[in-house]
Amino acid sequence: MTIFITGAAGFIGANLAKRVLTDEPGAHVVGLDNLNDYYDVRLKQARLAELEAFENFTFIRGDLADKRLISDLFARYRPQIVVNLAAQAGVRYSITNPDVYIESNIIGFYNILEACRQHPVEHLVYASSSSVYGSNSKVPYATEDKVDNPVSLYAATKKSNELLAHAYAKLYDIPCTGLRFFTVYGPAGRPDMAYFSFTNKLRAGETIQIFNYGNCKRDFTYIDDIVEGVLRVMRRPPERKTGTDGLPVPPYALYNIGNSQPENLLDFVRILSEELVRAGVLPEDYDFAAHQKLVPMQPGDVPVTYADTAPLERDFGFRPHTPLREGLRRFAQWYHDFYM
Ligand SMILES: NC(=O)c1ccc[n+]([C@@H]2O[C@H](COP(=O)([O-])OP(=O)(O)OC[C@H]3O[C@@H](n4cnc5c(N)ncnc54)[C@H](O)[C@@H]3O)[C@@H](O)[C@H]2O)c1
């Protein structure tokens, strides 16, 4: 079994690859990543170093937007399962750097779809995002909800991925599953995300900005829960069926993977602060009140994210469950060991 994981040096990709290599020694994992410098490349290299200790791991440094490369890799490795996690992430960065979102998230994903058409696979799993829900007011967010009003280019590219995947599933009978991840966090995570950037700032004695005056709620989802969800999903592609018109019914599915327990931003900051002190990242007498500022909402932001995970539970017998404090404790401990 060959599993092709794009974004393999990224936060979710590296954790998924490690789990597959550990649990399934017979599997060959081919990982692709362009190691871009959107955030500290040393983190990507550290994640890769762990993967390179496994014999069954092959790493290719390359770009998803390079159609020839992607096609050649599919021809050479003939993967049965493809997990597309490479993308330009981040909502705010898409306001200042739109080009890279079109290249990686639209052209890159199109290249994956084309490669799956030319070299049939058993299952294509790809990352979507809770950001497709935009500022929908109905919660929890369910995959049947209307998501036609993205509030950032990033969200628009993720919604486009879902549409493109559906068309390819229908036209070429490619089993595809899209996963809408909700704010993923954990050790060796992404420095552009709040829990990590707040930690860097507090440690440097800078002030953190809490958006929408703290009136935001996020469904924080621990990395191990995301990996468990992806693993279960990737092993079971949607069934290929023929409709009454004699044409294939698209083998296409879409799930939320989120903690289903939105946390208020101010509670999140309090728990993070307590865990940073506990892990020795910050001193016990740290003056948190002096280092935080409540500010208005930013363009592209949404006030709440909250996942309905009933379909995931129904079809795969699983829902994320790691409590925020436990996940932040593991992050704080990792941060201490990695940086201090
Ligand atoms: N972390 C989250 O909270 C979250 C939430 C929703 C969706 N997602 C999605 O999940 C996926 C993985 O996210 P992550 O948090 O691991 O992000 P990440 O940035 O850590 O990982 C993405 C990896 O893809 C690589 N990459 C980017 N563009 C590339 C390209 N054109 N060619 C090859 N490699 C490229 C990057 O170098 C990076 O290592 C992304 O698609 C992201 O949009 C993440």
Short mmCIF file of C-alpha atoms and ligand atoms in Angstrom, two decimals:
data_model
loop_
_atom_site.label_atom_id
_atom_site.label_comp_id
_atom_site.label_asym_id
_atom_site.label_seq_id
_atom_site.Cartn_x
_atom_site.Cartn_y
_atom_site.Cartn_z
CA MET A 1 0.00 0.00 0.00
CA THR A 2 1.46 3.36 -1.04
CA ILE A 3 0.08 6.50 0.54
CA PHE A 4 0.92 9.86 -1.00
CA ILE A 5 0.75 12.72 1.52
CA THR A 6 1.18 16.28 0.32
CA GLY A 7 2.26 18.88 2.85
CA ALA A 8 4.19 16.11 4.62
CA ALA A 9 6.50 18.57 6.41
CA GLY A 10 3.49 20.55 7.58
CA PHE A 11 1.82 20.28 10.96
CA ILE A 12 -1.00 17.88 10.09
CA GLY A 13 0.87 16.08 7.27
CA ALA A 14 3.90 15.20 9.40
CA ASN A 15 1.73 13.93 12.27
CA LEU A 16 -0.36 11.83 9.90
CA ALA A 17 2.71 10.39 8.15
CA LYS A 18 4.31 9.49 11.48
CA ARG A 19 1.20 7.72 12.70
CA VAL A 20 0.83 5.72 9.44
CA LEU A 21 4.51 4.73 9.48
CA THR A 22 4.29 3.69 13.14
CA ASP A 23 0.98 1.80 12.95
CA GLU A 24 1.30 0.24 9.52
CA PRO A 25 4.88 -0.91 8.98
CA GLY A 26 3.89 -2.42 5.60
CA ALA A 27 2.79 0.94 4.20
CA HIS A 28 5.05 3.08 2.04
CA VAL A 29 4.53 6.79 2.61
CA VAL A 30 5.60 9.19 -0.13
CA GLY A 31 5.62 12.74 1.18
CA LEU A 32 5.73 15.93 -0.87
CA ASP A 33 6.40 19.44 0.42
CA ASN A 34 7.98 22.58 -1.01
CA LEU A 35 9.23 23.63 2.46
CA ASN A 36 8.18 27.23 1.88
CA ASP A 37 9.06 29.88 4.45
CA TYR A 38 5.53 31.00 5.35
CA TYR A 39 6.66 30.13 8.87
CA ASP A 40 9.94 29.03 10.47
CA VAL A 41 11.36 26.34 8.16
CA ARG A 42 13.29 24.79 11.06
CA LEU A 43 10.01 23.45 12.37
CA LYS A 44 9.29 21.76 9.04
CA GLN A 45 12.81 20.35 8.98
CA ALA A 46 12.47 19.04 12.53
CA ARG A 47 9.23 17.27 11.62
CA LEU A 48 10.85 15.80 8.50
CA ALA A 49 13.89 14.61 10.45
CA GLU A 50 11.57 12.44 12.55
CA LEU A 51 9.94 10.97 9.45
CA GLU A 52 13.23 10.27 7.73
CA ALA A 53 14.10 7.83 10.52
CA PHE A 54 11.49 5.46 9.00
CA GLU A 55 12.69 3.20 6.18
CA ASN A 56 9.35 3.28 4.40
CA PHE A 57 9.28 7.03 4.04
CA THR A 58 10.27 8.78 0.81
CA PHE A 59 10.44 12.55 0.75
CA ILE A 60 10.19 14.68 -2.35
CA ARG A 61 10.82 18.38 -2.20
CA GLY A 62 8.63 19.91 -4.87
CA ASP A 63 5.69 22.10 -5.66
CA LEU A 64 2.08 21.04 -6.01
CA ALA A 65 1.67 23.64 -8.74
CA ASP A 66 4.23 21.77 -10.89
CA LYS A 67 1.87 19.65 -13.00
CA ARG A 68 4.61 17.57 -14.65
CA LEU A 69 6.17 16.69 -11.29
CA ILE A 70 2.84 15.61 -9.78
CA SER A 71 1.98 13.48 -12.79
CA ASP A 72 5.46 11.87 -12.77
CA LEU A 73 5.19 11.08 -9.06
CA PHE A 74 1.82 9.36 -9.55
CA ALA A 75 3.25 7.38 -12.48
CA ARG A 76 6.32 6.36 -10.47
CA TYR A 77 4.74 5.51 -7.12
CA ARG A 78 1.17 4.55 -8.14
CA PRO A 79 -0.36 5.53 -4.78
CA GLN A 80 -3.59 3.82 -3.71
CA ILE A 81 -4.42 6.55 -1.22
CA VAL A 82 -3.74 10.25 -1.64
CA VAL A 83 -4.10 12.73 1.21
CA ASN A 84 -3.81 16.32 0.02
CA LEU A 85 -2.81 18.54 2.92
CA ALA A 86 -0.41 20.90 1.14
CA ALA A 87 -1.95 24.33 0.84
CA GLN A 88 -1.29 27.91 1.66
CA ALA A 89 -3.06 28.20 4.99
CA GLY A 90 -4.00 31.27 6.98
CA VAL A 91 -6.86 33.70 6.65
CA ARG A 92 -5.06 37.00 7.24
CA TYR A 93 -2.08 36.21 4.96
CA SER A 94 -4.50 35.69 2.06
CA ILE A 95 -5.39 39.37 2.21
CA THR A 96 -1.80 40.45 1.51
CA ASN A 97 -0.56 37.48 -0.56
CA PRO A 98 -3.41 36.27 -2.78
CA ASP A 99 -1.25 34.82 -5.62
CA VAL A 100 0.15 31.95 -3.59
CA TYR A 101 -3.39 30.82 -2.61
CA ILE A 102 -4.42 30.51 -6.24
CA GLU A 103 -1.22 28.69 -7.12
CA SER A 104 -1.08 26.18 -4.27
CA ASN A 105 -4.74 25.76 -3.38
CA ILE A 106 -6.40 25.99 -6.78
CA ILE A 107 -3.80 25.03 -9.43
CA GLY A 108 -2.08 22.63 -7.01
CA PHE A 109 -5.33 20.87 -6.15
CA TYR A 110 -6.35 20.72 -9.80
CA ASN A 111 -3.02 18.98 -10.51
CA ILE A 112 -3.84 16.37 -7.86
CA LEU A 113 -7.28 15.78 -9.38
CA GLU A 114 -5.82 15.43 -12.86
CA ALA A 115 -3.18 12.98 -11.59
CA CYS A 116 -5.93 10.92 -9.91
CA ARG A 117 -7.78 10.85 -13.22
CA GLN A 118 -4.70 9.70 -15.18
CA HIS A 119 -3.53 7.20 -12.53
CA PRO A 120 -6.61 5.88 -10.72
CA VAL A 121 -6.49 5.80 -6.93
CA GLU A 122 -8.66 4.06 -4.36
CA HIS A 123 -9.28 7.21 -2.37
CA LEU A 124 -8.46 10.90 -2.50
CA VAL A 125 -8.81 12.64 0.86
CA TYR A 126 -8.23 16.38 0.96
CA ALA A 127 -8.21 19.16 3.53
CA SER A 128 -10.97 21.70 3.52
CA SER A 129 -11.61 24.07 6.38
CA SER A 130 -14.16 25.36 8.85
CA SER A 131 -13.54 28.76 7.25
CA VAL A 132 -15.93 27.78 4.42
CA TYR A 133 -18.79 28.45 6.86
CA GLY A 134 -17.89 32.15 6.73
CA SER A 135 -20.03 34.10 9.15
CA ASN A 136 -22.96 31.66 9.12
CA SER A 137 -25.02 32.27 12.22
CA LYS A 138 -26.57 28.80 12.54
CA VAL A 139 -24.52 26.61 14.86
CA PRO A 140 -23.29 23.96 15.07
CA TYR A 141 -22.02 24.09 11.50
CA ALA A 142 -23.26 21.12 9.48
CA THR A 143 -21.97 19.98 6.10
CA GLU A 144 -25.46 20.41 4.62
CA ASP A 145 -25.47 24.13 5.50
CA LYS A 146 -25.18 26.66 2.71
CA VAL A 147 -21.57 27.83 2.40
CA ASP A 148 -21.70 30.22 -0.52
CA ASN A 149 -20.56 33.33 1.29
CA PRO A 150 -16.82 33.03 2.03
CA VAL A 151 -15.30 35.98 3.90
CA SER A 152 -11.68 35.38 2.83
CA LEU A 153 -9.83 34.25 -0.28
CA TYR A 154 -8.49 31.31 1.73
CA ALA A 155 -12.06 30.16 2.43
CA ALA A 156 -13.01 30.66 -1.22
CA THR A 157 -10.13 28.39 -2.33
CA LYS A 158 -11.19 25.67 0.11
CA LYS A 159 -14.81 25.80 -1.01
CA SER A 160 -13.55 25.66 -4.62
CA ASN A 161 -11.63 22.48 -3.77
CA GLU A 162 -14.87 20.86 -2.65
CA LEU A 163 -16.60 21.82 -5.90
CA LEU A 164 -13.71 20.64 -8.08
CA ALA A 165 -13.53 17.35 -6.18
CA HIS A 166 -17.24 16.80 -6.64
CA ALA A 167 -16.98 17.35 -10.41
CA TYR A 168 -14.05 14.91 -10.69
CA ALA A 169 -15.81 12.33 -8.52
CA LYS A 170 -18.85 12.54 -10.78
CA LEU A 171 -17.04 12.66 -14.13
CA TYR A 172 -14.29 10.12 -13.48
CA ASP A 173 -15.69 8.06 -10.61
CA ILE A 174 -12.80 9.02 -8.31
CA PRO A 175 -13.67 8.30 -4.63
CA CYS A 176 -13.10 11.63 -2.84
CA THR A 177 -13.59 12.72 0.75
CA GLY A 178 -13.20 16.33 1.89
CA LEU A 179 -12.49 17.08 5.53
CA ARG A 180 -13.32 20.43 7.07
CA PHE A 181 -10.82 20.82 9.91
CA PHE A 182 -11.58 23.14 12.82
CA THR A 183 -8.64 25.12 14.38
CA VAL A 184 -6.05 22.40 14.83
CA TYR A 185 -3.45 22.82 17.58
CA GLY A 186 -0.76 20.87 19.38
CA PRO A 187 2.98 20.30 19.81
CA ALA A 188 5.15 21.46 16.87
CA GLY A 189 2.09 23.18 15.43
CA ARG A 190 1.86 26.30 13.32
CA PRO A 191 3.50 29.48 14.64
CA ASP A 192 1.00 31.66 12.77
CA MET A 193 -1.89 30.36 14.89
CA ALA A 194 -3.04 32.15 18.04
CA TYR A 195 -1.94 29.64 20.70
CA PHE A 196 1.59 29.60 19.25
CA SER A 197 1.99 33.28 18.35
CA PHE A 198 0.55 34.34 21.74
CA THR A 199 3.16 32.14 23.41
CA ASN A 200 6.00 33.67 21.36
CA LYS A 201 4.78 37.19 22.10
CA LEU A 202 4.21 36.69 25.81
CA ARG A 203 7.65 35.17 26.13
CA ALA A 204 9.19 38.14 24.32
CA GLY A 205 7.35 40.51 26.67
CA GLU A 206 5.12 41.80 23.86
CA THR A 207 1.37 42.46 24.01
CA ILE A 208 -1.09 39.99 22.51
CA GLN A 209 -4.18 41.23 20.70
CA ILE A 210 -7.45 39.53 21.47
CA PHE A 211 -9.81 40.09 18.58
CA ASN A 212 -13.47 41.06 18.72
CA TYR A 213 -12.83 42.14 22.34
CA GLY A 214 -12.65 38.46 23.27
CA ASN A 215 -16.18 37.72 22.05
CA CYS A 216 -15.05 34.92 19.77
CA LYS A 217 -15.54 31.21 20.15
CA ARG A 218 -13.39 28.59 18.51
CA ASP A 219 -13.68 24.85 18.25
CA PHE A 220 -10.05 23.98 19.08
CA THR A 221 -9.21 20.49 17.86
CA TYR A 222 -6.19 18.59 19.12
CA ILE A 223 -3.84 17.23 16.46
CA ASP A 224 -4.10 13.56 17.55
CA ASP A 225 -7.87 13.73 17.11
CA ILE A 226 -7.45 15.12 13.60
CA VAL A 227 -4.97 12.36 12.72
CA GLU A 228 -7.28 9.67 14.11
CA GLY A 229 -10.15 11.08 12.06
CA VAL A 230 -8.12 11.27 8.83
CA LEU A 231 -6.83 7.70 9.34
CA ARG A 232 -10.30 6.25 9.79
CA VAL A 233 -11.66 8.17 6.82
CA MET A 234 -8.82 7.41 4.42
CA ARG A 235 -9.19 3.65 4.93
CA ARG A 236 -12.85 3.71 3.88
CA PRO A 237 -13.58 5.48 0.56
CA PRO A 238 -17.16 6.37 -0.35
CA GLU A 239 -18.72 3.55 -2.37
CA ARG A 240 -18.86 3.59 -6.15
CA LYS A 241 -22.49 3.16 -7.28
CA THR A 242 -24.46 3.46 -10.48
CA GLY A 243 -27.53 5.69 -10.55
CA THR A 244 -30.88 4.93 -12.18
CA ASP A 245 -29.66 6.86 -15.25
CA GLY A 246 -26.85 4.30 -15.68
CA LEU A 247 -24.21 6.93 -14.79
CA PRO A 248 -21.97 6.83 -11.72
CA VAL A 249 -23.33 8.43 -8.55
CA PRO A 250 -20.35 10.51 -7.46
CA PRO A 251 -18.41 8.62 -4.75
CA TYR A 252 -18.08 11.82 -2.79
CA ALA A 253 -18.25 12.65 0.90
CA LEU A 254 -17.62 15.62 3.15
CA TYR A 255 -17.16 15.69 6.94
CA ASN A 256 -16.40 18.16 9.70
CA ILE A 257 -13.61 17.22 12.09
CA GLY A 258 -13.84 19.50 15.11
CA ASN A 259 -14.02 19.26 18.85
CA SER A 260 -17.71 20.27 18.98
CA GLN A 261 -17.02 22.31 22.10
CA PRO A 262 -16.35 25.91 21.23
CA GLU A 263 -14.26 27.75 23.79
CA ASN A 264 -14.43 31.44 24.49
CA LEU A 265 -11.22 33.24 23.47
CA LEU A 266 -10.69 34.73 26.94
CA ASP A 267 -11.01 31.30 28.60
CA PHE A 268 -8.61 29.94 26.02
CA VAL A 269 -6.04 32.67 26.85
CA ARG A 270 -6.45 31.98 30.57
CA ILE A 271 -5.92 28.23 30.18
CA LEU A 272 -2.96 28.79 27.86
CA SER A 273 -1.39 31.21 30.37
CA GLU A 274 -1.80 28.74 33.22
CA GLU A 275 -0.26 25.93 31.20
CA LEU A 276 2.67 28.10 30.06
CA VAL A 277 3.45 28.87 33.70
CA ARG A 278 3.05 25.22 34.67
CA ALA A 279 5.51 24.12 31.95
CA GLY A 280 8.03 26.78 33.00
CA VAL A 281 7.74 28.75 29.74
CA LEU A 282 6.68 31.85 31.69
CA PRO A 283 7.43 32.77 35.33
CA GLU A 284 4.76 32.39 38.02
CA ASP A 285 4.56 36.13 38.62
CA TYR A 286 4.05 36.99 34.92
CA ASP A 287 1.76 40.02 34.58
CA PHE A 288 -0.71 38.73 31.95
CA ALA A 289 -3.10 41.66 32.32
CA ALA A 290 -0.33 44.05 31.25
CA HIS A 291 0.40 42.04 28.11
CA GLN A 292 -3.01 41.70 26.54
CA LYS A 293 -5.18 44.13 24.64
CA LEU A 294 -8.77 43.71 23.52
CA VAL A 295 -9.17 44.89 19.91
CA PRO A 296 -11.93 44.90 17.24
CA MET A 297 -12.60 42.11 14.77
CA GLN A 298 -10.18 41.72 11.81
CA PRO A 299 -11.20 41.38 8.15
CA GLY A 300 -11.69 37.72 7.25
CA ASP A 301 -12.30 36.68 10.86
CA VAL A 302 -15.48 35.02 12.06
CA PRO A 303 -17.01 35.25 15.55
CA VAL A 304 -17.62 31.54 16.11
CA THR A 305 -16.67 28.11 14.80
CA TYR A 306 -18.54 25.06 16.05
CA ALA A 307 -18.55 21.66 14.32
CA ASP A 308 -21.45 19.27 14.00
CA THR A 309 -19.60 15.95 14.03
CA ALA A 310 -22.63 13.62 14.12
CA PRO A 311 -22.01 12.31 10.55
CA LEU A 312 -18.36 11.51 11.37
CA GLU A 313 -19.48 9.66 14.48
CA ARG A 314 -22.22 7.83 12.59
CA ASP A 315 -19.95 6.67 9.73
CA PHE A 316 -16.62 6.20 11.51
CA GLY A 317 -17.49 5.75 15.19
CA PHE A 318 -15.25 8.61 16.20
CA ARG A 319 -15.34 12.21 17.32
CA PRO A 320 -12.55 14.42 18.66
CA HIS A 321 -12.51 14.51 22.45
CA THR A 322 -9.22 15.89 23.81
CA PRO A 323 -10.00 18.63 26.37
CA LEU A 324 -8.42 22.01 25.61
CA ARG A 325 -6.41 22.08 28.83
CA GLU A 326 -4.87 18.69 28.13
CA GLY A 327 -3.93 19.66 24.56
CA LEU A 328 -2.48 23.02 25.61
CA ARG A 329 -0.54 21.27 28.37
CA ARG A 330 1.14 19.04 25.78
CA PHE A 331 1.82 22.07 23.58
CA ALA A 332 3.36 24.06 26.46
CA GLN A 333 5.56 21.13 27.46
CA TRP A 334 6.73 20.65 23.87
CA TYR A 335 7.40 24.40 23.52
CA HIS A 336 9.53 24.34 26.65
CA ASP A 337 11.55 21.36 25.44
CA PHE A 338 11.99 22.67 21.88
CA TYR A 339 12.84 26.31 22.54
CA MET A 340 14.18 26.60 26.08
N1 LIG B 1 -4.19 23.75 11.13
C1 LIG B 1 -5.48 24.12 11.04
O1 LIG B 1 -6.04 24.64 11.99
C2 LIG B 1 -6.26 23.88 9.78
C3 LIG B 1 -7.64 24.15 9.81
C4 LIG B 1 -8.39 23.96 8.65
C5 LIG B 1 -7.78 23.47 7.51
N2 LIG B 1 -6.44 23.21 7.50
C6 LIG B 1 -5.86 22.71 6.26
O2 LIG B 1 -5.15 21.52 6.55
C7 LIG B 1 -4.01 21.40 5.70
C8 LIG B 1 -2.75 21.23 6.52
O3 LIG B 1 -2.62 22.36 7.38
P1 LIG B 1 -1.42 22.54 8.40
O4 LIG B 1 -1.97 23.22 9.59
O5 LIG B 1 -0.68 21.27 8.54
O6 LIG B 1 -0.55 23.63 7.61
P2 LIG B 1 1.01 23.69 7.33
O7 LIG B 1 1.25 25.02 6.70
O8 LIG B 1 1.77 23.34 8.56
O9 LIG B 1 1.22 22.53 6.26
C9 LIG B 1 1.08 22.69 4.89
C10 LIG B 1 2.38 22.24 4.23
O10 LIG B 1 2.20 22.33 2.83
C11 LIG B 1 3.38 22.83 2.25
N3 LIG B 1 2.99 23.51 1.01
C12 LIG B 1 2.29 24.66 0.88
N4 LIG B 1 2.14 24.96 -0.41
C13 LIG B 1 2.75 23.98 -1.11
C14 LIG B 1 2.93 23.72 -2.50
N5 LIG B 1 2.47 24.58 -3.42
N6 LIG B 1 3.60 22.62 -2.88
C15 LIG B 1 4.08 21.75 -1.93
N7 LIG B 1 3.96 21.94 -0.62
C16 LIG B 1 3.29 23.04 -0.22
C17 LIG B 1 3.96 23.79 3.27
O11 LIG B 1 5.37 23.92 3.13
C18 LIG B 1 3.57 23.12 4.59
O12 LIG B 1 4.63 22.33 5.10
C19 LIG B 1 -4.02 22.65 4.83
O13 LIG B 1 -4.67 22.35 3.62
C20 LIG B 1 -4.84 23.64 5.63
O14 LIG B 1 -5.45 24.61 4.78
C21 LIG B 1 -5.68 23.39 8.61
#
